[in-house]
Amino acid sequence: MSLGKGVRREEEERRGVFTRRAIALGLGQLGLFGFLGTRLWRLQSEEGERYRTLAEENRLSARLIPPPRGQVLDRNGRVVAGNRLNWRALLVAEQTQDVGATLETFSRIVPLQDHEKARIERDVRRRRRFVPVAVREFLTWEEMARIEVNAPDLPGILIDVGTTRLYPEGEHLAHLVGYVAPPAERDMDGDPLLELPGIRVGRAGVEKHHDLALRGRAGAVQLEVNAVGRVIRELDRREGVPGQDVQLSVDAELQKALRGKIEEGTSIVVMDARNGEVLAMASQPSFDPSIFNAGVSAAQWRDWTRNRATPLINKATNGLYAPGSTFKMVVALAGLEARVVTPGDRIFCPGHLDLGDTRFHCWQRRGHGSVDMRTGIKLSCDVYFYEVAKRVGIDRIAAMANRFGLGVDLEIELPGTKRGLVPTRAWRQAQGKAWNLGDTIVHGIGQGFYQLTPLQLATMTARLATGRAVQPHVTRAINGRPVRGTRSEDWPSLGIPERDLRLMREGMWAVVNEPGGTALASRLPGPLGVMAGKTGSVQVRRISREQRERGFKTESLPREWRPHALFVAFAPYENPIYAVSVVVEHGMSGSGAAAPLARDTLVEVFNRFRAPPAPPPTPGQRVAEGPRT
Amino acid sequence: MSGTVFERRLLTRDRGDGLLQKFWRIPWLFVLLLCAVAAVGYVALYSAGGGPDAYAAKHALRFGFGLVLMLSIAMVDIRLIARFAWLGYAVGVGLLVLVLLHGNVGKGAQRWIDIGPLQLQPSELMKIMLVLALAAWFHRASWERVGNLLFLIPPAIMVLVPVALILKQPNLGTGLITAMIGGAVFLVAGVRLWKFAIILGAVGIAAPIAYDHLRDYQKARITTFLDPESDPLGAGYNIIQSKIALGSGGLWGKGFLQGTQGHLNFLPEKQTDFIFTMIAEEFGLVGALSVLGLLTLVVLFCFLVAFRCRHQFGRLLAVGLGTNIFLYVFVNIAMVTGSIPVGGVPLPLISHGGSAMLTTMLGFGLLMSVQVHRDAEFGPARE
């Protein structure tokens, strides 16, 4: 130790400075570490809960499992809307080294178009590499076999099965069953299921009405995912509820047979008069509902909407027609209820009724002579009903029509069904026009402002036949559980005296079965049973007096101006089970075009249902004695 | 040049202490502390890699190698180290120049060079070499001498040259850290406080101007630091996910290997920069504070070594090295807790990385040499 004194002092001096400053520095560093400690405390202890939630959100991903859509069955259990397995080839990009090469090999096995390849490559680029991309849908069995055999040469290709909606009856039941399509924005009702790719919702018919039941509830899997969204493992699985099967009251075979009989513009409704079940509802033309499944092309859509025969519209529920003479029973019942006429009252028909300057013609120019109510129906005497209508007034006619389901919402499970129109004084006034007596007279024979659907006419007939306020419906059971009103007693009485109703039925019996009846030619062949009915024909265009006087013939009119032909019927007469309405657009006359079709319809129905299709009718319902002759 | 030339006589006498005596003077408790920290690193890297193979095994191997290096350096006479400090500094600067010319590019910056199997980041080495050189420079300087402005110009240049080279890479974080380490040595060496005030003031004025010259990713770091939620999927993603991981760990953590954020790859670079987050997620606040406590002890020990040392060279070296470790730890943890902008600073002895382990252990070796040779007498300067 030979350091000098000055050196030592110097050393002590700078050591002092060092020590002070190093302590300050060290304390500063300690303080900063303390800051980190408090920072950790705040993050991990005070805000820990919040961050735990965020971490869970990061980690978890719920995926929905789409439930199989319920089937739609006909009344015999035949599937009319089902699910077809859709075998698809998918490509998982990360499982192959060269997407292009795999696709090249694939297209040698199952040919791919260039635009398909472009679409696949675009999808591959857009998605993460572990997300499957559809290569080809709707593979045939043979294609699948070829893919499986060549699997070693097709890295990344896997076969997967999804479902697609299948309509085995095609266009025959399209209007009833409806169709499914990908959900639109307005369909989003909060059900997360609808956000799944490939899901379909009912867009029309029963598919739409029972969409919730058919859809089922989605199951869910809770998955743990990593930062890029790859599934690490399944944490929890909740099975969904499959869609429920909906059984229709419609008989697919009958429907098919009826559609085979009719031409464009014709509709037929067959109901079980006892409980309102619709057995068939045919409308021509129709469409193939499965087209909507894959998406409708612009050309197809143009084709449908420009077609004047309106294939997308169910004429049985949405076609609006004046009822013509098929309405006469309603007028008669209104008259009886109002006590302005009795069944035996005779009205003289000279072939026309004059009201001031206006002459209202009977269809029978020669006149029917003296006519009572039963004969009035049988012969469809216009003058008789002009007179009754004149006495009873339009509002009471309209009220009676509403009781028979005309111009009211029948609440059938077919969305978009028309309500129709039965005019009243108030309705006319709301239009700013006055209702005059001439209008009442015209409306007494079912002409004028009426807008009624074939379904409403069939309902009217069923109510005439049974006296009960049956409502038409197409659903028989959901998941095996019967729905409303399968028994006759489920429906309330119309409150119309049985005596009056029986008179109407007798009149309708006479129409078909008595010489002079307007549809005598259309009575049922012997052993099947007895049909009662009523013809009707409605002018599409007003016929002027001059035309009439020049010896006008409706046959000379162009087709779209010819009158519509209508017929309503029920059978068997003694014990009504079936109610039928037939509308043949531009069919000229009810007796000529519609009645024979109704007869053929009932022949078909009796052949199909040798045993009655539904529970036996209530005893009180029967018409005990035969018709008076 | 004072502090660079030694009395040959004293040097030879001190060698007489013998290797065995020196060996016993190694602070074994501190070595144990380092082993504990490295063990934490092993556990964390085991979790980050989902097993030992990915990172943890290598980490242990490197630490073992680092221990040997550290203990070897601990035996080297501190005066010899002081004499070759200049050489080390020159090599450090040389490597920095080399990395600018031939370095590998990472994230738009030239930062490392390959030396055989080793990827060396010269900036890490430079920090230690700078401390060495500055300690050597100030070793003999008296209080009066340090007050002389002219005397301070060479060490200022010694700091600015490597800082400039590192900023040129560009690596803003390491550049600033290097400057701070230099500043710490200046401070304890006795540079007058008003000079620091002037420097800090000047930096305060220059910073906004400098901001304009930053690279876009550096600007992004600063802006996303100020408001990480502004860009949750971009530059702010790392900070947000790291905070989520930390926070969700709670008091006791999710358990070893149970950290969802880390294992599901929400955490970026979990084996390097964000290893502390991994620990905090799996072992909670308790685990995080324990690790912070261990690292605090490491820094504290550096200061203790400094206080016990009887020569200025050792003191300055120890404080410089301690500050280096402190800055690693502070910047890393502050970064993962979202307290300062993100910068690629590893956690010493815990993060995965060979180069960082090597330089860290080199630093500890020097520190131990100070401790072992705390009583070494440097001869009087040749005036």
Short mmCIF file of N, CA and C in Angstrom, two decimals, chain B residues 104-218:
data_model
loop_
_atom_site.label_atom_id
_atom_site.label_comp_id
_atom_site.label_asym_id
_atom_site.label_seq_id
_atom_site.Cartn_x
_atom_site.Cartn_y
_atom_site.Cartn_z
N ASN B 104 -28.31 -10.16 -40.79
CA ASN B 104 -29.58 -10.73 -41.23
C ASN B 104 -30.70 -9.76 -40.88
N VAL B 105 -31.64 -9.70 -41.80
CA VAL B 105 -32.73 -8.75 -41.62
C VAL B 105 -33.87 -9.41 -40.86
N GLY B 106 -34.31 -8.76 -39.82
CA GLY B 106 -35.49 -9.24 -39.10
C GLY B 106 -36.37 -8.05 -38.80
N LYS B 107 -37.65 -8.14 -39.20
CA LYS B 107 -38.59 -7.04 -39.00
C LYS B 107 -38.05 -5.73 -39.56
N GLY B 108 -37.44 -5.80 -40.71
CA GLY B 108 -36.98 -4.58 -41.36
C GLY B 108 -35.72 -4.00 -40.76
N ALA B 109 -35.08 -4.74 -39.88
CA ALA B 109 -33.86 -4.20 -39.26
C ALA B 109 -32.74 -5.24 -39.35
N GLN B 110 -31.54 -4.77 -39.51
CA GLN B 110 -30.40 -5.70 -39.51
C GLN B 110 -29.93 -5.84 -38.08
N ARG B 111 -30.01 -7.02 -37.53
CA ARG B 111 -29.78 -7.12 -36.10
C ARG B 111 -28.82 -8.22 -35.70
N TRP B 112 -28.74 -9.25 -36.44
CA TRP B 112 -27.86 -10.32 -35.98
C TRP B 112 -26.98 -10.84 -37.09
N ILE B 113 -25.90 -11.47 -36.68
CA ILE B 113 -25.02 -12.12 -37.65
C ILE B 113 -24.83 -13.56 -37.21
N ASP B 114 -24.62 -14.42 -38.18
CA ASP B 114 -24.42 -15.83 -37.87
C ASP B 114 -22.94 -16.11 -37.65
N ILE B 115 -22.66 -16.64 -36.48
CA ILE B 115 -21.30 -17.10 -36.23
C ILE B 115 -21.41 -18.59 -35.96
N GLY B 116 -21.12 -19.38 -36.97
CA GLY B 116 -21.32 -20.81 -36.84
C GLY B 116 -22.78 -21.07 -36.54
N PRO B 117 -23.06 -21.87 -35.51
CA PRO B 117 -24.46 -22.17 -35.20
C PRO B 117 -25.11 -21.04 -34.40
N LEU B 118 -24.32 -20.09 -33.97
CA LEU B 118 -24.82 -19.07 -33.07
C LEU B 118 -25.26 -17.84 -33.85
N GLN B 119 -26.43 -17.34 -33.44
CA GLN B 119 -26.86 -16.06 -33.99
C GLN B 119 -26.51 -15.00 -32.96
N LEU B 120 -25.62 -14.13 -33.34
CA LEU B 120 -25.16 -13.13 -32.38
C LEU B 120 -25.81 -11.79 -32.67
N GLN B 121 -26.35 -11.21 -31.60
CA GLN B 121 -26.84 -9.83 -31.74
C GLN B 121 -25.77 -8.93 -31.15
N PRO B 122 -24.99 -8.27 -31.97
CA PRO B 122 -23.86 -7.49 -31.45
C PRO B 122 -24.31 -6.38 -30.50
N SER B 123 -25.55 -5.92 -30.67
CA SER B 123 -26.00 -4.84 -29.79
C SER B 123 -26.06 -5.29 -28.33
N GLU B 124 -26.39 -6.57 -28.11
CA GLU B 124 -26.42 -7.09 -26.75
C GLU B 124 -25.01 -7.10 -26.16
N LEU B 125 -24.07 -7.59 -26.97
CA LEU B 125 -22.68 -7.65 -26.53
C LEU B 125 -22.14 -6.25 -26.29
N MET B 126 -22.55 -5.34 -27.14
CA MET B 126 -22.03 -3.98 -27.09
C MET B 126 -22.32 -3.31 -25.76
N LYS B 127 -23.48 -3.61 -25.20
CA LYS B 127 -23.85 -2.97 -23.94
C LYS B 127 -22.83 -3.29 -22.86
N ILE B 128 -22.41 -4.55 -22.82
CA ILE B 128 -21.43 -4.96 -21.82
C ILE B 128 -20.07 -4.35 -22.11
N MET B 129 -19.70 -4.37 -23.40
CA MET B 129 -18.41 -3.81 -23.77
C MET B 129 -18.34 -2.31 -23.48
N LEU B 130 -19.46 -1.64 -23.65
CA LEU B 130 -19.53 -0.20 -23.38
C LEU B 130 -19.31 0.06 -21.89
N VAL B 131 -19.99 -0.77 -21.07
CA VAL B 131 -19.82 -0.61 -19.62
C VAL B 131 -18.35 -0.79 -19.23
N LEU B 132 -17.77 -1.85 -19.81
CA LEU B 132 -16.35 -2.12 -19.55
C LEU B 132 -15.49 -0.91 -19.91
N ALA B 133 -15.68 -0.40 -21.10
CA ALA B 133 -14.84 0.69 -21.58
C ALA B 133 -15.04 1.94 -20.75
N LEU B 134 -16.29 2.25 -20.41
CA LEU B 134 -16.56 3.43 -19.61
C LEU B 134 -15.96 3.29 -18.21
N ALA B 135 -16.09 2.06 -17.65
CA ALA B 135 -15.52 1.84 -16.32
C ALA B 135 -14.01 2.04 -16.36
N ALA B 136 -13.43 1.56 -17.45
CA ALA B 136 -11.98 1.73 -17.58
C ALA B 136 -11.62 3.20 -17.71
N TRP B 137 -12.44 3.93 -18.45
CA TRP B 137 -12.18 5.36 -18.67
C TRP B 137 -12.27 6.14 -17.35
N PHE B 138 -13.32 5.88 -16.58
CA PHE B 138 -13.54 6.66 -15.36
C PHE B 138 -12.78 6.11 -14.16
N HIS B 139 -12.12 4.95 -14.34
CA HIS B 139 -11.49 4.25 -13.21
C HIS B 139 -10.59 5.16 -12.38
N ARG B 140 -9.73 5.89 -13.06
CA ARG B 140 -8.76 6.70 -12.34
C ARG B 140 -9.22 8.13 -12.11
N ALA B 141 -10.32 8.49 -12.73
CA ALA B 141 -10.67 9.90 -12.75
C ALA B 141 -11.13 10.40 -11.39
N SER B 142 -10.51 11.49 -10.96
CA SER B 142 -10.89 12.09 -9.68
C SER B 142 -12.16 12.92 -9.88
N TRP B 143 -12.76 13.34 -8.78
CA TRP B 143 -13.97 14.18 -8.77
C TRP B 143 -13.76 15.41 -9.62
N GLU B 144 -12.55 16.05 -9.41
CA GLU B 144 -12.27 17.26 -10.18
C GLU B 144 -12.17 16.96 -11.67
N ARG B 145 -11.50 15.85 -11.94
CA ARG B 145 -11.26 15.46 -13.33
C ARG B 145 -12.60 15.23 -14.05
N VAL B 146 -13.51 14.54 -13.36
CA VAL B 146 -14.81 14.24 -13.97
C VAL B 146 -15.59 15.53 -14.23
N GLY B 147 -15.28 16.57 -13.42
CA GLY B 147 -15.96 17.84 -13.62
C GLY B 147 -15.50 18.56 -14.87
N ASN B 148 -14.41 18.11 -15.44
CA ASN B 148 -13.86 18.77 -16.61
C ASN B 148 -14.61 18.35 -17.87
N LEU B 149 -15.14 19.31 -18.57
CA LEU B 149 -15.98 19.00 -19.75
C LEU B 149 -15.18 18.28 -20.83
N LEU B 150 -13.93 18.72 -21.03
CA LEU B 150 -13.10 18.10 -22.07
C LEU B 150 -12.87 16.62 -21.79
N PHE B 151 -12.74 16.29 -20.48
CA PHE B 151 -12.53 14.90 -20.09
C PHE B 151 -13.74 14.03 -20.44
N LEU B 152 -14.88 14.66 -20.54
CA LEU B 152 -16.10 13.89 -20.79
C LEU B 152 -16.38 13.67 -22.28
N ILE B 153 -15.66 14.40 -23.12
CA ILE B 153 -15.94 14.26 -24.56
C ILE B 153 -15.62 12.86 -25.08
N PRO B 154 -14.45 12.27 -24.78
CA PRO B 154 -14.19 10.90 -25.29
C PRO B 154 -15.23 9.88 -24.83
N PRO B 155 -15.58 9.83 -23.52
CA PRO B 155 -16.59 8.82 -23.15
C PRO B 155 -17.94 9.09 -23.80
N ALA B 156 -18.27 10.36 -24.01
CA ALA B 156 -19.53 10.66 -24.68
C ALA B 156 -19.53 10.07 -26.09
N ILE B 157 -18.40 10.23 -26.76
CA ILE B 157 -18.27 9.64 -28.11
C ILE B 157 -18.37 8.12 -28.03
N MET B 158 -17.72 7.57 -26.94
CA MET B 158 -17.76 6.11 -26.77
C MET B 158 -19.20 5.60 -26.63
N VAL B 159 -20.05 6.43 -26.06
CA VAL B 159 -21.45 6.02 -25.95
C VAL B 159 -22.17 6.24 -27.28
N LEU B 160 -21.92 7.42 -27.88
CA LEU B 160 -22.71 7.79 -29.05
C LEU B 160 -22.44 6.93 -30.27
N VAL B 161 -21.17 6.48 -30.43
CA VAL B 161 -20.86 5.68 -31.61
C VAL B 161 -21.71 4.40 -31.65
N PRO B 162 -21.66 3.54 -30.61
CA PRO B 162 -22.51 2.33 -30.70
C PRO B 162 -24.01 2.63 -30.71
N VAL B 163 -24.40 3.69 -29.97
CA VAL B 163 -25.83 4.02 -29.98
C VAL B 163 -26.28 4.38 -31.39
N ALA B 164 -25.47 5.18 -32.06
CA ALA B 164 -25.80 5.57 -33.42
C ALA B 164 -25.87 4.35 -34.33
N LEU B 165 -24.88 3.44 -34.15
CA LEU B 165 -24.87 2.25 -34.99
C LEU B 165 -26.11 1.38 -34.75
N ILE B 166 -26.52 1.31 -33.48
CA ILE B 166 -27.70 0.48 -33.17
C ILE B 166 -28.98 1.14 -33.70
N LEU B 167 -29.05 2.45 -33.56
CA LEU B 167 -30.23 3.14 -34.09
C LEU B 167 -30.30 2.99 -35.61
N LYS B 168 -29.12 2.85 -36.21
CA LYS B 168 -29.08 2.74 -37.67
C LYS B 168 -29.65 1.41 -38.15
N GLN B 169 -29.72 0.43 -37.23
CA GLN B 169 -30.10 -0.93 -37.66
C GLN B 169 -31.48 -1.03 -38.33
N PRO B 170 -32.53 -0.48 -37.96
CA PRO B 170 -32.72 0.40 -36.81
C PRO B 170 -33.35 -0.37 -35.63
N ASN B 171 -32.85 -0.07 -34.45
CA ASN B 171 -33.41 -0.71 -33.27
C ASN B 171 -33.50 0.33 -32.18
N LEU B 172 -34.62 0.99 -32.17
CA LEU B 172 -34.83 2.13 -31.28
C LEU B 172 -34.70 1.74 -29.82
N GLY B 173 -35.35 0.63 -29.46
CA GLY B 173 -35.37 0.22 -28.05
C GLY B 173 -33.98 -0.03 -27.51
N THR B 174 -33.21 -0.89 -28.21
CA THR B 174 -31.87 -1.22 -27.73
C THR B 174 -30.97 0.00 -27.76
N GLY B 175 -31.14 0.86 -28.76
CA GLY B 175 -30.36 2.09 -28.83
C GLY B 175 -30.57 2.94 -27.58
N LEU B 176 -31.84 3.12 -27.22
CA LEU B 176 -32.15 3.92 -26.04
C LEU B 176 -31.61 3.27 -24.77
N ILE B 177 -31.76 1.94 -24.70
CA ILE B 177 -31.29 1.22 -23.52
C ILE B 177 -29.77 1.37 -23.39
N THR B 178 -29.07 1.25 -24.50
CA THR B 178 -27.62 1.40 -24.49
C THR B 178 -27.23 2.79 -23.98
N ALA B 179 -27.93 3.79 -24.48
CA ALA B 179 -27.65 5.15 -24.03
C ALA B 179 -27.90 5.30 -22.53
N MET B 180 -28.97 4.66 -22.04
CA MET B 180 -29.30 4.76 -20.62
C MET B 180 -28.24 4.08 -19.76
N ILE B 181 -27.75 2.95 -20.24
CA ILE B 181 -26.69 2.27 -19.48
C ILE B 181 -25.46 3.16 -19.38
N GLY B 182 -25.10 3.77 -20.53
CA GLY B 182 -23.98 4.71 -20.53
C GLY B 182 -24.23 5.83 -19.53
N GLY B 183 -25.47 6.35 -19.54
CA GLY B 183 -25.84 7.43 -18.65
C GLY B 183 -25.70 7.04 -17.19
N ALA B 184 -26.07 5.77 -16.90
CA ALA B 184 -25.96 5.30 -15.51
C ALA B 184 -24.51 5.30 -15.05
N VAL B 185 -23.62 4.84 -15.92
CA VAL B 185 -22.20 4.82 -15.55
C VAL B 185 -21.70 6.25 -15.37
N PHE B 186 -22.08 7.14 -16.27
CA PHE B 186 -21.71 8.56 -16.14
C PHE B 186 -22.17 9.09 -14.78
N LEU B 187 -23.40 8.70 -14.42
CA LEU B 187 -23.97 9.23 -13.18
C LEU B 187 -23.16 8.80 -11.97
N VAL B 188 -22.92 7.49 -11.86
CA VAL B 188 -22.21 7.03 -10.66
C VAL B 188 -20.73 7.38 -10.70
N ALA B 189 -20.23 7.68 -11.90
CA ALA B 189 -18.83 8.08 -12.01
C ALA B 189 -18.65 9.50 -11.48
N GLY B 190 -19.74 10.24 -11.32
CA GLY B 190 -19.64 11.55 -10.72
C GLY B 190 -19.81 12.71 -11.67
N VAL B 191 -20.31 12.44 -12.87
CA VAL B 191 -20.55 13.55 -13.79
C VAL B 191 -21.60 14.46 -13.16
N ARG B 192 -21.36 15.80 -13.28
CA ARG B 192 -22.22 16.76 -12.58
C ARG B 192 -23.67 16.65 -13.03
N LEU B 193 -24.55 16.82 -12.08
CA LEU B 193 -25.97 16.58 -12.35
C LEU B 193 -26.54 17.57 -13.35
N TRP B 194 -26.03 18.83 -13.35
CA TRP B 194 -26.59 19.83 -14.27
C TRP B 194 -26.35 19.44 -15.72
N LYS B 195 -25.25 18.68 -15.92
CA LYS B 195 -25.00 18.24 -17.29
C LYS B 195 -26.07 17.25 -17.75
N PHE B 196 -26.49 16.40 -16.80
CA PHE B 196 -27.60 15.50 -17.14
C PHE B 196 -28.86 16.28 -17.46
N ALA B 197 -29.08 17.34 -16.66
CA ALA B 197 -30.27 18.16 -16.86
C ALA B 197 -30.27 18.74 -18.26
N ILE B 198 -29.10 19.22 -18.69
CA ILE B 198 -29.02 19.81 -20.03
C ILE B 198 -29.31 18.76 -21.10
N ILE B 199 -28.69 17.58 -20.93
CA ILE B 199 -28.87 16.51 -21.91
C ILE B 199 -30.37 16.12 -22.01
N LEU B 200 -30.95 15.93 -20.82
CA LEU B 200 -32.37 15.53 -20.81
C LEU B 200 -33.25 16.58 -21.48
N GLY B 201 -32.92 17.86 -21.19
CA GLY B 201 -33.68 18.94 -21.80
C GLY B 201 -33.56 18.91 -23.31
N ALA B 202 -32.34 18.69 -23.76
CA ALA B 202 -32.10 18.66 -25.20
C ALA B 202 -32.86 17.51 -25.85
N VAL B 203 -32.85 16.35 -25.18
CA VAL B 203 -33.57 15.19 -25.71
C VAL B 203 -35.06 15.50 -25.79
N GLY B 204 -35.56 16.19 -24.73
CA GLY B 204 -36.98 16.54 -24.71
C GLY B 204 -37.37 17.39 -25.90
N ILE B 205 -36.46 18.26 -26.29
CA ILE B 205 -36.77 19.12 -27.44
C ILE B 205 -36.62 18.34 -28.75
N ALA B 206 -35.63 17.46 -28.79
CA ALA B 206 -35.32 16.77 -30.04
C ALA B 206 -36.29 15.63 -30.33
N ALA B 207 -36.90 15.07 -29.27
CA ALA B 207 -37.71 13.87 -29.45
C ALA B 207 -38.81 14.01 -30.51
N PRO B 208 -39.59 15.11 -30.47
CA PRO B 208 -40.64 15.24 -31.48
C PRO B 208 -40.08 15.28 -32.90
N ILE B 209 -38.88 15.90 -33.02
CA ILE B 209 -38.28 15.95 -34.35
C ILE B 209 -37.83 14.56 -34.76
N ALA B 210 -37.25 13.84 -33.78
CA ALA B 210 -36.76 12.50 -34.07
C ALA B 210 -37.91 11.59 -34.46
N TYR B 211 -39.08 11.83 -33.85
CA TYR B 211 -40.25 10.97 -34.12
C TYR B 211 -40.57 10.91 -35.60
N ASP B 212 -40.36 12.07 -36.26
CA ASP B 212 -40.65 12.11 -37.69
C ASP B 212 -39.74 11.19 -38.49
N HIS B 213 -38.55 10.91 -37.92
CA HIS B 213 -37.60 10.09 -38.66
C HIS B 213 -37.69 8.62 -38.30
N LEU B 214 -38.64 8.28 -37.43
CA LEU B 214 -38.77 6.87 -37.06
C LEU B 214 -39.39 6.08 -38.21
N ARG B 215 -39.08 4.78 -38.20
CA ARG B 215 -39.73 3.91 -39.18
C ARG B 215 -41.20 3.77 -38.82
N ASP B 216 -42.00 3.36 -39.79
CA ASP B 216 -43.43 3.25 -39.56
C ASP B 216 -43.76 2.29 -38.43
N TYR B 217 -43.06 1.15 -38.40
CA TYR B 217 -43.39 0.17 -37.35
C TYR B 217 -43.03 0.70 -35.98
N GLN B 218 -42.01 1.58 -35.94
CA GLN B 218 -41.65 2.16 -34.65
C GLN B 218 -42.71 3.18 -34.22
#
